[in-house]
Amino acid sequence: MHNLGAKVRSGKIWSKALDDAIVSYGKDIQIHFAGHGMVLFGNERINKFWRTKRDLYKHIHDQTLRYANKGYNMTEIAEFVRLPDSLNKKRCCRGLYGSLNHNIKSQYQLYLGTYDSNPAHLDELPPRELAVKFVEAFGGVEKTLEIGQDAYNKGEYRWAATVLNHLVFADVNNKKARELLATTYDQLSYVAECASWRYNYQTAAYELRNLNDKKPRDFSFPIEAIPMRDFGDFLAVHVDPNVIEGLDCKIRIEDTNNKESAILVICNSTINSRDGGDEYDGEIKGSKQDLVDIFMRKQKLDELIE
C-alpha cells in the first residue's frame, strides 16, 4: 500500500488514473515498473495488479467519505473501517509502507480538514499545558504513573502511551515515566505492520532513553539547484520574523555562481519572493549558501564585503 497522506493525495484521482491506464494500455502492457514496488512482467499479472491498486485507493476514499457523511470523525473511521478480504489478503495492499489508518485520515483531512466539528477541539490547550492538567486530574505524578503501569501490565499499550505521554510532557525529567513510555513504544513497535509507524515508535523510545543525546540537524542539501525565485521562498520559511520586524523594503539577491537573481519583498514581518527586476532598495550578492547564512544570522553581512 502506498501513502496517500504525505502531501495529501486523493484516492479517487489516484484510482481514476489507474483505471485510465487499464483502459489505455491494458491490452498491450507487458512490463510495469514504478517507485516503491518491484518490476512486474506479463499482461495478465499487470492488469490484475492495476485493478487491485485502483480498487484499494478508491475503497479507502469512498468508505472514508461514507462514514464522514454519517458524522464520524477521522479517528473513529480509521478505527473501524477495514478492507474487504479480496483486497486485505493481497500483499500489495498490506500496510507495509502507507498504513490504512493514516490513509483514511488523509482522505478525511483532504475534504474536511483536521477539525472534526467537536467544539471541544476548536481551541485546545497546547500539549504541555494539557498534560499538566491531566496529571493533576489523575491525582498527581505517582498516581498517573501507577495508571500508566497498570495499563501496560494489562497490555493496553495505546492507553498506556496516552497516559504516560501526558506525564512526560508534564515532567520531562521523570526518568521512570520516560522509561515506561519508551518500553510501551517498544511494545507498540513490535506489533506495527507499517514500517514508518514502527520507526516512529523506535525513534521515540530511543530519544526518551537518551534525552541528552541531541545531535544538531543537518540542513545540508543541494541548495545551488534551487531556482532563485524558489530560493527566496526557501529563505522566507527559515527567517525569524522578529529579525525583519518593521522593515518595508525590496532587496535584490543575486547568486554570484550562476548570476540568477530575485527580489525579496519584505513587509509586515513577511518575505515574498518575485522574479528579478529593476526596482529595489538594496542588493546582496553572494553564493546561495552565503545568503542562507546571512538570513539565518549565521554570518554577518560585513564579513562578506570585500
Tab-separated table of N, CA and C in Angstrom, residues 238-246 268-270:
chain	number	residue	atom	x	y	z
A	238	HIS	N	12.708	30.177	6.689
A	238	HIS	CA	13.781	29.965	7.657
A	238	HIS	C	14.139	31.221	8.450
A	239	VAL	N	13.527	32.335	8.106
A	239	VAL	CA	13.867	33.600	8.767
A	239	VAL	C	12.929	33.856	9.942
A	240	ASP	N	13.505	34.198	11.089
A	240	ASP	CA	12.726	34.591	12.261
A	240	ASP	C	12.056	35.932	11.955
A	241	PRO	N	10.725	36.011	11.996
A	241	PRO	CA	10.050	37.270	11.653
A	241	PRO	C	10.432	38.427	12.557
A	242	ASN	N	10.898	38.142	13.770
A	242	ASN	CA	11.321	39.221	14.664
A	242	ASN	C	12.534	39.969	14.112
A	243	VAL	N	13.337	39.262	13.316
A	243	VAL	CA	14.543	39.876	12.752
A	243	VAL	C	14.188	40.944	11.724
A	244	ILE	N	13.085	40.759	11.017
A	244	ILE	CA	12.717	41.701	9.955
A	244	ILE	C	11.519	42.567	10.342
A	245	GLU	N	11.173	42.557	11.610
A	245	GLU	CA	10.041	43.365	12.068
A	245	GLU	C	10.299	44.850	11.807
A	246	GLY	N	9.310	45.534	11.258
A	246	GLY	CA	9.418	46.966	10.996
A	246	GLY	C	10.010	47.309	9.645
A	268	ASN	N	5.548	43.687	6.765
A	268	ASN	CA	4.722	43.022	7.779
A	268	ASN	C	5.383	41.758	8.333
A	269	SER	N	6.704	41.835	8.524
A	269	SER	CA	7.477	40.703	9.056
A	269	SER	C	7.323	39.460	8.190
A	270	THR	N	7.123	39.670	6.896
A	270	THR	CA	6.897	38.578	5.950
A	270	THR	C	7.745	38.820	4.708
